[in-house]
Coordinates of C-alpha atoms and ligand atoms in Angstrom, one line a residue:
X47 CA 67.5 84.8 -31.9
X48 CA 64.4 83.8 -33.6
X49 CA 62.3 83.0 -30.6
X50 CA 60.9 84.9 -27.9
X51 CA 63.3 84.0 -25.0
X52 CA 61.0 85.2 -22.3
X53 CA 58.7 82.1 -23.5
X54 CA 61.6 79.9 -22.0
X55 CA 60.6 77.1 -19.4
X56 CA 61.8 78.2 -15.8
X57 CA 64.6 75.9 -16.1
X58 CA 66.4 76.8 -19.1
X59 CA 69.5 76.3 -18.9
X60 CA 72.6 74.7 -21.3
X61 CA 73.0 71.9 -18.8
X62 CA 75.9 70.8 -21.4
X63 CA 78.6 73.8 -20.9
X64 CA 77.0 73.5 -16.6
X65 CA 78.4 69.9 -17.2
X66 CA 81.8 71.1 -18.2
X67 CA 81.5 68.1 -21.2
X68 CA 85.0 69.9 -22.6
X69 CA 86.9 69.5 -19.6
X70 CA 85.7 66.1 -18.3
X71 CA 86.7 64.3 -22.1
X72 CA 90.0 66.7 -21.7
X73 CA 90.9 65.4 -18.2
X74 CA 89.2 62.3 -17.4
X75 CA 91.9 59.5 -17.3
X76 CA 91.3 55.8 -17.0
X77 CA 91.6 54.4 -13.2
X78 CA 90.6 50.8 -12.7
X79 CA 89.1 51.5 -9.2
X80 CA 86.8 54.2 -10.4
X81 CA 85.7 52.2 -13.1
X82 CA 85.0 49.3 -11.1
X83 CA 83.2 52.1 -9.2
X84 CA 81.2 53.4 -11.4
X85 CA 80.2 49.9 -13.1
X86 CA 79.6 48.6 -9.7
X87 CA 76.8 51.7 -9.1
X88 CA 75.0 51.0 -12.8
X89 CA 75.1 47.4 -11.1
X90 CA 72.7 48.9 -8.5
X91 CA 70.3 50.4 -11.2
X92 CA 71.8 54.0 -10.5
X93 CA 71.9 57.1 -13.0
X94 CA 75.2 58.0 -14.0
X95 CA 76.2 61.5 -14.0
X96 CA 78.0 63.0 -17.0
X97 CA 81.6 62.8 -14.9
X98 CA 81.3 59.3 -14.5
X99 CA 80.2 58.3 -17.9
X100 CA 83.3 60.0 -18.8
X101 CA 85.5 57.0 -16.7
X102 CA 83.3 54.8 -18.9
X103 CA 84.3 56.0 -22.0
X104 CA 88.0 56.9 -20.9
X105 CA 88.0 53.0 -20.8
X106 CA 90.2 51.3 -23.5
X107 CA 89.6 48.2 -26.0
X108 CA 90.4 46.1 -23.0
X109 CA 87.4 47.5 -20.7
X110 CA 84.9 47.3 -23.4
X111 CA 84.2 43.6 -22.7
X112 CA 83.4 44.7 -19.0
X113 CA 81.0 47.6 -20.4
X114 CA 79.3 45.2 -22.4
X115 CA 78.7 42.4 -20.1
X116 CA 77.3 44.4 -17.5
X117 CA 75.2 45.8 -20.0
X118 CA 73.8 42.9 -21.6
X119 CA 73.2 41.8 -17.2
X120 CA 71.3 45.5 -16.9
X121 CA 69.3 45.4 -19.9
X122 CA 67.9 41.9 -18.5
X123 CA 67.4 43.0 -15.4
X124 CA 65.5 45.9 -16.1
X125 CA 63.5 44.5 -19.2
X126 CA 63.7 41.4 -19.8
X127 CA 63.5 39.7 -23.1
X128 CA 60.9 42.3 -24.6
X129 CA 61.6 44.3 -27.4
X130 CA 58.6 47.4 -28.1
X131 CA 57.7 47.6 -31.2
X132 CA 57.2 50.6 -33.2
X133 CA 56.4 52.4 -36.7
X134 CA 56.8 55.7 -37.9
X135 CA 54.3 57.6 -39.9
X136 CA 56.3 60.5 -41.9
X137 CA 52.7 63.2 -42.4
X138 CA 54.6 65.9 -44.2
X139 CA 58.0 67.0 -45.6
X140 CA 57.7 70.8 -46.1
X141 CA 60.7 72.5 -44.4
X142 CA 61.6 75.7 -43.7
X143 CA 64.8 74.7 -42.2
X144 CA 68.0 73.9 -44.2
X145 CA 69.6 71.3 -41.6
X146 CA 72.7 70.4 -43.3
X147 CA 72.4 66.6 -43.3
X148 CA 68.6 66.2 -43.9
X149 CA 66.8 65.2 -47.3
X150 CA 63.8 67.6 -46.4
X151 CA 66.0 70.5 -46.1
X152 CA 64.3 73.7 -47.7
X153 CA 67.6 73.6 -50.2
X154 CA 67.1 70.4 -51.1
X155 CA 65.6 70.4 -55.0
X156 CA 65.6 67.0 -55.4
X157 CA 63.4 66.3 -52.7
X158 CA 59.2 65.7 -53.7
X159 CA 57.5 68.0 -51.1
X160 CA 54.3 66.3 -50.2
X161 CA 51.5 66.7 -47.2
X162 CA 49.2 63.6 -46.4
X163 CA 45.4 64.4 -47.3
X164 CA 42.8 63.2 -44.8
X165 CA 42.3 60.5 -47.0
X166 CA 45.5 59.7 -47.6
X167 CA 46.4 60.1 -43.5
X168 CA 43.5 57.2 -43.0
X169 CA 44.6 55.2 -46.2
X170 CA 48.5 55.0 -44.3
X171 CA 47.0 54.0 -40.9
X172 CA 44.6 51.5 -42.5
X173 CA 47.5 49.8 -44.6
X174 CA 50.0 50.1 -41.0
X175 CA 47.1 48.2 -39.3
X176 CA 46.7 45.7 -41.8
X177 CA 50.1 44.8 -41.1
X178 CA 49.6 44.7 -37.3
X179 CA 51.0 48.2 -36.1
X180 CA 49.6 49.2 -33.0
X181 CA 52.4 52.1 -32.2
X182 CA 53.3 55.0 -34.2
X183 CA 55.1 58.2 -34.0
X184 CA 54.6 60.6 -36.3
X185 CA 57.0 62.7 -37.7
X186 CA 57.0 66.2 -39.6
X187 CA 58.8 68.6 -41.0
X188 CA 58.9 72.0 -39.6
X189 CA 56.9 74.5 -41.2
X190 CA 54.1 77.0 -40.5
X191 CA 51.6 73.9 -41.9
X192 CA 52.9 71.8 -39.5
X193 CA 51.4 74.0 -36.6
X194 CA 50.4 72.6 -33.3
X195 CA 46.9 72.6 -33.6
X196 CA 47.6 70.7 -37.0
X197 CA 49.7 68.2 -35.2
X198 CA 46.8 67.5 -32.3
X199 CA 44.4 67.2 -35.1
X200 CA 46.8 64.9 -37.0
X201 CA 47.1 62.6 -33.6
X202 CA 42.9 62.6 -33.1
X203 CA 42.9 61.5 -36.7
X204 CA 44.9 58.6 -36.2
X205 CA 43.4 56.9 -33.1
X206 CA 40.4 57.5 -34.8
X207 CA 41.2 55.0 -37.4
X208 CA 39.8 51.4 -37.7
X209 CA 40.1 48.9 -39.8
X210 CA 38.1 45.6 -38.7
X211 CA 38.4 46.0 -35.2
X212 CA 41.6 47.5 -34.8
X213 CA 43.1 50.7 -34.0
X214 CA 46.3 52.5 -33.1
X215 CA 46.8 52.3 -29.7
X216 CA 49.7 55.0 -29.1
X217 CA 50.5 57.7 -31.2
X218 CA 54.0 59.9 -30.1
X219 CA 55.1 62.9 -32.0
X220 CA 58.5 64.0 -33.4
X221 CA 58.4 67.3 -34.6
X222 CA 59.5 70.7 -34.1
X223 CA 60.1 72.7 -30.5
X224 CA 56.8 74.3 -29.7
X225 CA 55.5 77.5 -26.9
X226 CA 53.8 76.3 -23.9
X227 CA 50.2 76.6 -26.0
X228 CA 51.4 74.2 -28.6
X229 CA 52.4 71.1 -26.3
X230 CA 49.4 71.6 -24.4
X231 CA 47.3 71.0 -27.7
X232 CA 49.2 68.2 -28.1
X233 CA 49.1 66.8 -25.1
X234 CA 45.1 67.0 -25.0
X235 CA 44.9 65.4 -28.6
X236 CA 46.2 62.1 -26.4
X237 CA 50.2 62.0 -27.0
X238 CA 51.8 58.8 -26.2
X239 CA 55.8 60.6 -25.6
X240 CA 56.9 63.6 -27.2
X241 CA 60.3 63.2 -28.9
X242 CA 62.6 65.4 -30.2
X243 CA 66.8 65.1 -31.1
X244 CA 68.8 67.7 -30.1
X245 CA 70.9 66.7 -33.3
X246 CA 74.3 67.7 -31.8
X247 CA 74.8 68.9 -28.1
X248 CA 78.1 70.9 -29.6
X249 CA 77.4 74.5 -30.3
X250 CA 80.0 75.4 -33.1
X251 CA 78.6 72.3 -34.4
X252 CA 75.2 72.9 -34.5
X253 CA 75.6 76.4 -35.4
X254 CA 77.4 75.5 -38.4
X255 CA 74.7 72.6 -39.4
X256 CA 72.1 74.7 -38.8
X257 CA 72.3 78.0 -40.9
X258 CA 71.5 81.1 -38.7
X259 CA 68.4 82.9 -39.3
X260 CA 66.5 79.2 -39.6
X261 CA 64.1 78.7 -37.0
X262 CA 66.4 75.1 -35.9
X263 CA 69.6 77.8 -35.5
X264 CA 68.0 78.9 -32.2
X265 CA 69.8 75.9 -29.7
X266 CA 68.6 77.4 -26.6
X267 CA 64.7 77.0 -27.5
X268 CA 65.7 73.5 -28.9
X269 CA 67.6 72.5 -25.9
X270 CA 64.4 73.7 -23.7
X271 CA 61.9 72.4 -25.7
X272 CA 61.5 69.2 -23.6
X273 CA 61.0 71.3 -20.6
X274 CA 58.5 73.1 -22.1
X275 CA 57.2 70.1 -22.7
X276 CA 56.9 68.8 -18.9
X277 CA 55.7 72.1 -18.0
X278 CA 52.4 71.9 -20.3
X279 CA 51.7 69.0 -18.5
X280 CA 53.6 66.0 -21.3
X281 CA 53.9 62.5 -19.0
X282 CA 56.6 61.1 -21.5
X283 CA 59.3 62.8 -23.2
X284 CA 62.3 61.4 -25.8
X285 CA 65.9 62.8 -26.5
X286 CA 68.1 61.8 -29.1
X287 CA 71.6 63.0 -30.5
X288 CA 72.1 62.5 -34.5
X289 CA 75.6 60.5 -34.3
X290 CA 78.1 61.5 -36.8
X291 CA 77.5 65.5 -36.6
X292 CA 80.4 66.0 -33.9
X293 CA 82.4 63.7 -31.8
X294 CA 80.5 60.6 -30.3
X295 CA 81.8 60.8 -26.9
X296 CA 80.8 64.6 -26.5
X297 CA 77.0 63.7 -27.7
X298 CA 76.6 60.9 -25.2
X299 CA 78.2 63.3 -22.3
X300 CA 75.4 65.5 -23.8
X301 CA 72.4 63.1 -23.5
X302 CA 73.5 61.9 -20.0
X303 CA 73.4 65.6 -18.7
X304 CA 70.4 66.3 -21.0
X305 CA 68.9 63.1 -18.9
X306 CA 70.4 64.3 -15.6
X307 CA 68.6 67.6 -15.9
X308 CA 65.3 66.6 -16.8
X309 CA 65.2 64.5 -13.6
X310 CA 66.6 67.0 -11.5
X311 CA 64.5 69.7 -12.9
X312 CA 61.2 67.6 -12.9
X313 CA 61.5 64.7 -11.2
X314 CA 61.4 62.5 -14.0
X315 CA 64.4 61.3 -16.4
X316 CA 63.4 60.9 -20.4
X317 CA 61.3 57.8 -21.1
X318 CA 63.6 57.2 -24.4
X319 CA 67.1 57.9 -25.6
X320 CA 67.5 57.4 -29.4
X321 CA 71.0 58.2 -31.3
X322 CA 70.4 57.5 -35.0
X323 CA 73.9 57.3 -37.1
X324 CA 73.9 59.9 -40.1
X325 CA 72.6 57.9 -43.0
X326 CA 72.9 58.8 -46.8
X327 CA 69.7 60.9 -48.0
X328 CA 69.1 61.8 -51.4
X329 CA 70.3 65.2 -52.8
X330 CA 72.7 65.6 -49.5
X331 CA 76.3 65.9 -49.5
X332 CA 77.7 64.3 -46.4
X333 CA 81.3 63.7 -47.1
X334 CA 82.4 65.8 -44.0
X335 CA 80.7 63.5 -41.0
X336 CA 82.3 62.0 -38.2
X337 CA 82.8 58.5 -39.0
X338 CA 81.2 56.6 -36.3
X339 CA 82.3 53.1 -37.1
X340 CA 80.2 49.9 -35.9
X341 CA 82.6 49.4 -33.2
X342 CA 82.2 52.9 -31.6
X343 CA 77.8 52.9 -32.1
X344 CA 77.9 49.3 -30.1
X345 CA 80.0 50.6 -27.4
X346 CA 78.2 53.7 -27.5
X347 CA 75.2 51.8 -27.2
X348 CA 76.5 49.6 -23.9
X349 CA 77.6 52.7 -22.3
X350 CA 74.4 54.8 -22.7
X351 CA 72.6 51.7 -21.1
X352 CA 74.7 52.0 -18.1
X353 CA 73.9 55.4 -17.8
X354 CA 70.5 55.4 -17.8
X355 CA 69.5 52.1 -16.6
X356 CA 65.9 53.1 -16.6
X357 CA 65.2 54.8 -20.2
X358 CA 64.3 52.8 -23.1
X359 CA 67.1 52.9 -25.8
X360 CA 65.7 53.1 -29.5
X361 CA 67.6 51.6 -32.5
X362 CA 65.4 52.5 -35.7
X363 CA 65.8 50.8 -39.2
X364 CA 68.3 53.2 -40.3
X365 CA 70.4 50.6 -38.9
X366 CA 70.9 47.3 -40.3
X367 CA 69.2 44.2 -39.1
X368 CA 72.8 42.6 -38.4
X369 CA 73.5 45.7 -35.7
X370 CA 70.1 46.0 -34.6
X371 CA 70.6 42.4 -33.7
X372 CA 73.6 43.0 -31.6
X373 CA 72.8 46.4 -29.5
X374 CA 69.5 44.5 -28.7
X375 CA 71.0 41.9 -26.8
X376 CA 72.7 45.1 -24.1
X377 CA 70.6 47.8 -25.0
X378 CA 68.3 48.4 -27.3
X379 CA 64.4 47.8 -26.0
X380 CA 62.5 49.1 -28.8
X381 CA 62.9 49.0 -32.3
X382 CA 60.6 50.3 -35.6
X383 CA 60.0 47.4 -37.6
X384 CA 58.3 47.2 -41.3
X385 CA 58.4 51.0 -41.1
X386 CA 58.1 53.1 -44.5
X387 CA 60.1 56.8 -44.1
X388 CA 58.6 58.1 -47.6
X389 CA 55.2 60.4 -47.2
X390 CA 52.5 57.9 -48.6
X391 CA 55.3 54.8 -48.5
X392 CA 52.7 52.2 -46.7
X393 CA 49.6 52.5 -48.7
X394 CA 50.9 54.2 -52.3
X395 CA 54.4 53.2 -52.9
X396 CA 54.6 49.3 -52.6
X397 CA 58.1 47.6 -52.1
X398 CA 60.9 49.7 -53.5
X399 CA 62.2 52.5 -51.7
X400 CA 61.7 56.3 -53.0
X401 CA 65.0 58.1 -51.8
X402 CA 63.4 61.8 -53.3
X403 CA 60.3 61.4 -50.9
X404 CA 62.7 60.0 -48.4
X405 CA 64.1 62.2 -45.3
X406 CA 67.5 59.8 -45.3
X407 CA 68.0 55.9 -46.3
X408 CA 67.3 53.2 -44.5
X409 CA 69.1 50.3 -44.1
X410 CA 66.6 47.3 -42.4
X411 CA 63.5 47.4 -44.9
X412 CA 62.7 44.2 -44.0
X413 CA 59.4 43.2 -43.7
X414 CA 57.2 43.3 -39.8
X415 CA 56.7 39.6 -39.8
X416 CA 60.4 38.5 -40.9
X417 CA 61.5 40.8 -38.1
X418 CA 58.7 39.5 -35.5
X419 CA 60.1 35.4 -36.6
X420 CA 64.0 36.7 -36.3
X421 CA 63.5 38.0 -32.7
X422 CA 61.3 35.3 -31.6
X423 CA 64.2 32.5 -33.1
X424 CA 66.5 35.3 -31.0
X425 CA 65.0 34.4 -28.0
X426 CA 63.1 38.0 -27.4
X427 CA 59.0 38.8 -27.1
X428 CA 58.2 40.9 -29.3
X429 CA 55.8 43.7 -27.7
X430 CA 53.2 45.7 -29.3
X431 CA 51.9 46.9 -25.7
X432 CA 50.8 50.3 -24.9
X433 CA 48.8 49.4 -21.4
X434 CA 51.6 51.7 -18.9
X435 CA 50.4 55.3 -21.0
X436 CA 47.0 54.4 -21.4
X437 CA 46.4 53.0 -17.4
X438 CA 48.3 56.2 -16.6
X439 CA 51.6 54.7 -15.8
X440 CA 53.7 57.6 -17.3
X441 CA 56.7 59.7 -16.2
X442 CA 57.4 59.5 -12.3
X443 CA 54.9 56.6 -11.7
X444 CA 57.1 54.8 -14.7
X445 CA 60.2 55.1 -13.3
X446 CA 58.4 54.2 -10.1
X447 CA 56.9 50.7 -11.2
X448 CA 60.3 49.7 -13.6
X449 CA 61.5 47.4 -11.1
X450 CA 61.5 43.5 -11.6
X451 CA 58.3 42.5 -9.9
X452 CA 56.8 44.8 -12.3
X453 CA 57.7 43.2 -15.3
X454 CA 56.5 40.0 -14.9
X455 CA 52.8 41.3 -13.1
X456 CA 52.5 43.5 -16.2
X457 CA 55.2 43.7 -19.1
X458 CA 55.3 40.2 -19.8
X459 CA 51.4 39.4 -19.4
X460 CA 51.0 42.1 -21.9
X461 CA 54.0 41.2 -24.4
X462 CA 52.4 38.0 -24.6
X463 CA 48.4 39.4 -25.0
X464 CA 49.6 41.5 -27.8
X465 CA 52.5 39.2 -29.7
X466 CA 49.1 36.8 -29.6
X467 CA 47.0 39.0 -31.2
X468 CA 49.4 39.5 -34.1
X469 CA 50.2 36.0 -34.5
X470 CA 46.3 35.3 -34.8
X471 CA 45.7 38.0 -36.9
X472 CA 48.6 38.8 -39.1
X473 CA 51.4 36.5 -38.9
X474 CA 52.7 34.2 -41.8
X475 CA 52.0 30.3 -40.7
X476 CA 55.7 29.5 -40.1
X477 CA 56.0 33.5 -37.5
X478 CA 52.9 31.9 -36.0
X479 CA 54.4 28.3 -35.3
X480 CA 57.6 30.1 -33.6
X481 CA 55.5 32.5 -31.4
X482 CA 52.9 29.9 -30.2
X483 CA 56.3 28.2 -29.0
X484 CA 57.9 31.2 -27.5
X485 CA 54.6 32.4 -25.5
X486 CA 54.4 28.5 -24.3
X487 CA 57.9 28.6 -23.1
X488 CA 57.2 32.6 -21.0
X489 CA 54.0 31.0 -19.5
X490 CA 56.4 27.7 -18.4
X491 CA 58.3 30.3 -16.4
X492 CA 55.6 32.5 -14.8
X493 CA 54.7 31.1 -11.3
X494 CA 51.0 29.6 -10.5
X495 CA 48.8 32.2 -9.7
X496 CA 45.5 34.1 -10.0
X497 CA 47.5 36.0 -12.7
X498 CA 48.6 33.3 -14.6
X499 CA 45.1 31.6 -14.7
X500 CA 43.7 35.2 -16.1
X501 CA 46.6 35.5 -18.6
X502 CA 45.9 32.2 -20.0
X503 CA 42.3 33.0 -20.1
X504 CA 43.2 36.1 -22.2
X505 CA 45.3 34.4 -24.6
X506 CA 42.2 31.7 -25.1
X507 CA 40.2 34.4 -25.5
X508 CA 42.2 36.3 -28.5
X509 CA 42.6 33.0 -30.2
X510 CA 39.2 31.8 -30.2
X511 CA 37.3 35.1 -30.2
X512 CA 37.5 38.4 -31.6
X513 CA 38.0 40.3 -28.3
X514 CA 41.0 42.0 -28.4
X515 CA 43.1 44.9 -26.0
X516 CA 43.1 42.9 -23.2
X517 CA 45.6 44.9 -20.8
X518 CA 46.8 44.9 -17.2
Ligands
SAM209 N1 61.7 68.2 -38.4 C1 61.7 67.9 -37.0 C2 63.1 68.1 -36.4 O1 64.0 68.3 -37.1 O2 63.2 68.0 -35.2 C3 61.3 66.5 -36.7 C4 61.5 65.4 -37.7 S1 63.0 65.0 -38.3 C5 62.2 64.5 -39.8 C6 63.6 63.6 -37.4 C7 65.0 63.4 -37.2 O3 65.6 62.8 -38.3 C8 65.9 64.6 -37.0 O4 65.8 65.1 -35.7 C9 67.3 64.1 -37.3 O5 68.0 63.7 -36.1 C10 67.0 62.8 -38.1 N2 67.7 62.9 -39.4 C11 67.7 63.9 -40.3 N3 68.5 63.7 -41.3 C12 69.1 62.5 -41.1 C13 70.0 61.6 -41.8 N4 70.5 62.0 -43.0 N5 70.3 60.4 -41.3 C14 69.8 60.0 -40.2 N6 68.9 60.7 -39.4 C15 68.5 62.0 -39.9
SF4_210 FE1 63.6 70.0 -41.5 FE2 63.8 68.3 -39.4 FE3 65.0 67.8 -41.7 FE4 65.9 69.8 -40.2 S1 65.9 67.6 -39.7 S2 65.6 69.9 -42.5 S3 64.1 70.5 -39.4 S4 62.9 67.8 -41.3

């Protein structure tokens, strides 16, 4: 044990073996009538418990089509057509740890160890917002450098940024399980969520990715970490399983209870979900991973969005556009798009991908405004909003507002305020054309009102002036 266990939050506990996730994929056995059941009570916009994800997944081929069309109904209930967008900003990939699967691992030669400068940490945001980023997360290593009062200065750094008159608008944080002190630095340096993967909710499994005597061996202080979190006062946290460590079905048993816990412990479920597939990464050996074919991440995907009807499922670039495509349409609602995952890749490294400065491959490197046109010809908005964190709608008041009537009083307004800005100010003529056309046909829709006369206004007003970050 590497960590001070006292320092635990009052609710740490491994939820996962309290779940009995062994037992339930052992013994649950398809029944039509509880699966009608349990599809019947996502239906209703109710959290699933671990038990009854498991009659999900005991489903066969033939109930997959069922799982997916209720899906694709929940997803539109709940959010629409928006998809957030996202970037990541990788700051440094020093590592102490020596996670088996992971480019930056401390064993990894190959791998060109690098911290951003000041100036190079204002060069990347100045290069993300001349392509029209307004969200980031930024992501470290773990290593002494990498210590929380580094991180909160890190954040400051960012939103201090500006580059003509914009800035970025939300900054969230993946890096490594910190004390109660450390997430409340980071939490006064203005953190949009605080995300971390639990990489594997199996304990052999981590144990043997994660050699003991590394700080990441300790699962306990991992597993609590987002507690800790919510104790030192965070308003948005994110879990994630890495898929391909262990068996799929045990890590989305894992995340359901992880979810399930959080809300019962604090009121307030996690804001995202993400479950990145193992990807290639330079230097790595990764001929022993679960093979978790397209097939199983889709339904994977479907399920998790019946589970947690109110979370926002993430799909990064490690995924290709063709799949990002499809778990969009009954899950996905936020994606990174014209990301870079090397340290320095947006304002040093120009098109080509460098695998030694990269964490693992990614496999959509196609460019924002490519990706902005293909969802708009797809039918979704595009969303660079960050109003709910900064107006203070976070955590319990979230879940609160996430009903329909909500979404078109404030999502959609500000989907369309900030999909206008970057067509006016960064789009390619033919990205423009579509948009203009998409935010003509969501206005068509939205009923006559004192609303809709403002929102109009707003859009005038981005077009024709240089006024900008005009939220509900
Ligand atoms: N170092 C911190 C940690 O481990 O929590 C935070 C950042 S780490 C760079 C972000 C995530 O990348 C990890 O939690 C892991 O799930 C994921 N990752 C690592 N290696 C990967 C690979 N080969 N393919 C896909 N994702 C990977
Ligand atoms: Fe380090 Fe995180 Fe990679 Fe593990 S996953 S080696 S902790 S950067």
């Amino acid at each position: 044990m590497l960590f001070d266990h006292t320092k635990l939050s009052k609710n740490a506990v491994d939820f996962v073996d309290a779940a009995g996730v062994d037992e339930l994929l052992a013994e649950t056995r398809f029944d039509a009538k509880e699966f009608e059941d349990v599809l019947a009570k996502s239906r209703a916009k109710e959290a699933l418990t671990p038990a009854e994800t498991a009659v999900l997944i005991a489903g066969s081929e033939k109930e997959s089509e069922a799982i997916f069309e209720t899906a694709r109904q929940l997803k539109r209930d709940v959010y629409g057509n928006r998809i957030v967008i996202f970037a990541p900003l990788y700051v440094g990939n020093y590592c102490q740890n020596d996670c088996q699967y992971c480019g930056f691992r401390r064993s990894n030669r190959e791998s060109i160890r690098q911290t951003l400068s000041d100036t190079q940490l204002e060069n990347e945001v100045r290069a993300m917002l001349r392509l029209g980023h307004k969200r980031t997360i930024v992501v470290f290593g773990e290593h002494p450098k990498y210590n929380a009062d580094f991180i909160a200065e890190c954040v400051r750094k960012v939103y201090a940024v500006r580059e003509g008159n914009a800035s970025i608008r939300r900054v969230n944080v993946n890096a490594a399980p910190m004390d109660f002190d450390g997430f409340r630095k980071i939490h006064e340096a203005g953190i949009g969520t605080y995300q971390i993967f639990q990489e594997t909710y199996h304990k052999p499994t981590y144990a043997r990715m994660h050699p003991a005597g590394t700080e990441k061996s300790d699962f306990l202080w991992r597993l609590d970490s987002l507690n800790r979190a919510y104790e030192s006062g965070a308003d948005d946290v994110g879990l994630g399983a890495l898929f391909g460590l262990y068996d799929w079905r045990y890590e989305v048993l894992g995340l359901v209870a992880h979810a399930q816990h959080l809300m019962s412990a604090y009121g307030c479920g996690p804001h995202t979900i993400s479950f990145p597939r193992l990807q290639p990464a330079a230097g790595t050996d990764l001929s022993w991973k679960y093979n978790i074919t397209e097939e199983i991440f889709k339904r994977l995907v479907a399920i998790l969005r019946l589970s947690v009807p109110y979370t926002g499922l993430i799909c990064t670039a490690r995924e290709s556009a063709e799949i990002r495509r499809a778990v969009m349409d009954f899950g996905v609602s936020q994606i990174d798009a014209g990301g870079r995952i090397e340290i320095g890749g947006y304002s040093e490294l120009g098109e080509k991908q460098v695998s030694e400065k990269e964490q693992f491959e990614l496999g959509d490197m196609r460019p924002l405004d490519s990706i902005i046109r293909e969802l708009l010809q797809d039918g979704f908005i595009p969303s660079f909003c960050t109003a709910c964190y900064r107006k203070g709608r976070t955590g319990q008041q979230f879940m609160e507002f996430a009903i329909p009537g909500f979404i078109q009083k404030l999502c959609t307004p500000n989907a369309l305020t900030t999909l206008e800005e970057y067509l006016v100010d960064y789009a390619s003529d033919e990205t423009r054309q579509v948009g203009k056309a998409a935010i003509a046909k969501v206005l068509a829709t939205l009923p006559a009102n004192a609303q809709k006369t403002e929102l109009i206004s707003r859009l005038e007003r981005i077009e024709t002036t240089p006024e900008r970050d005009l939220y509900f």
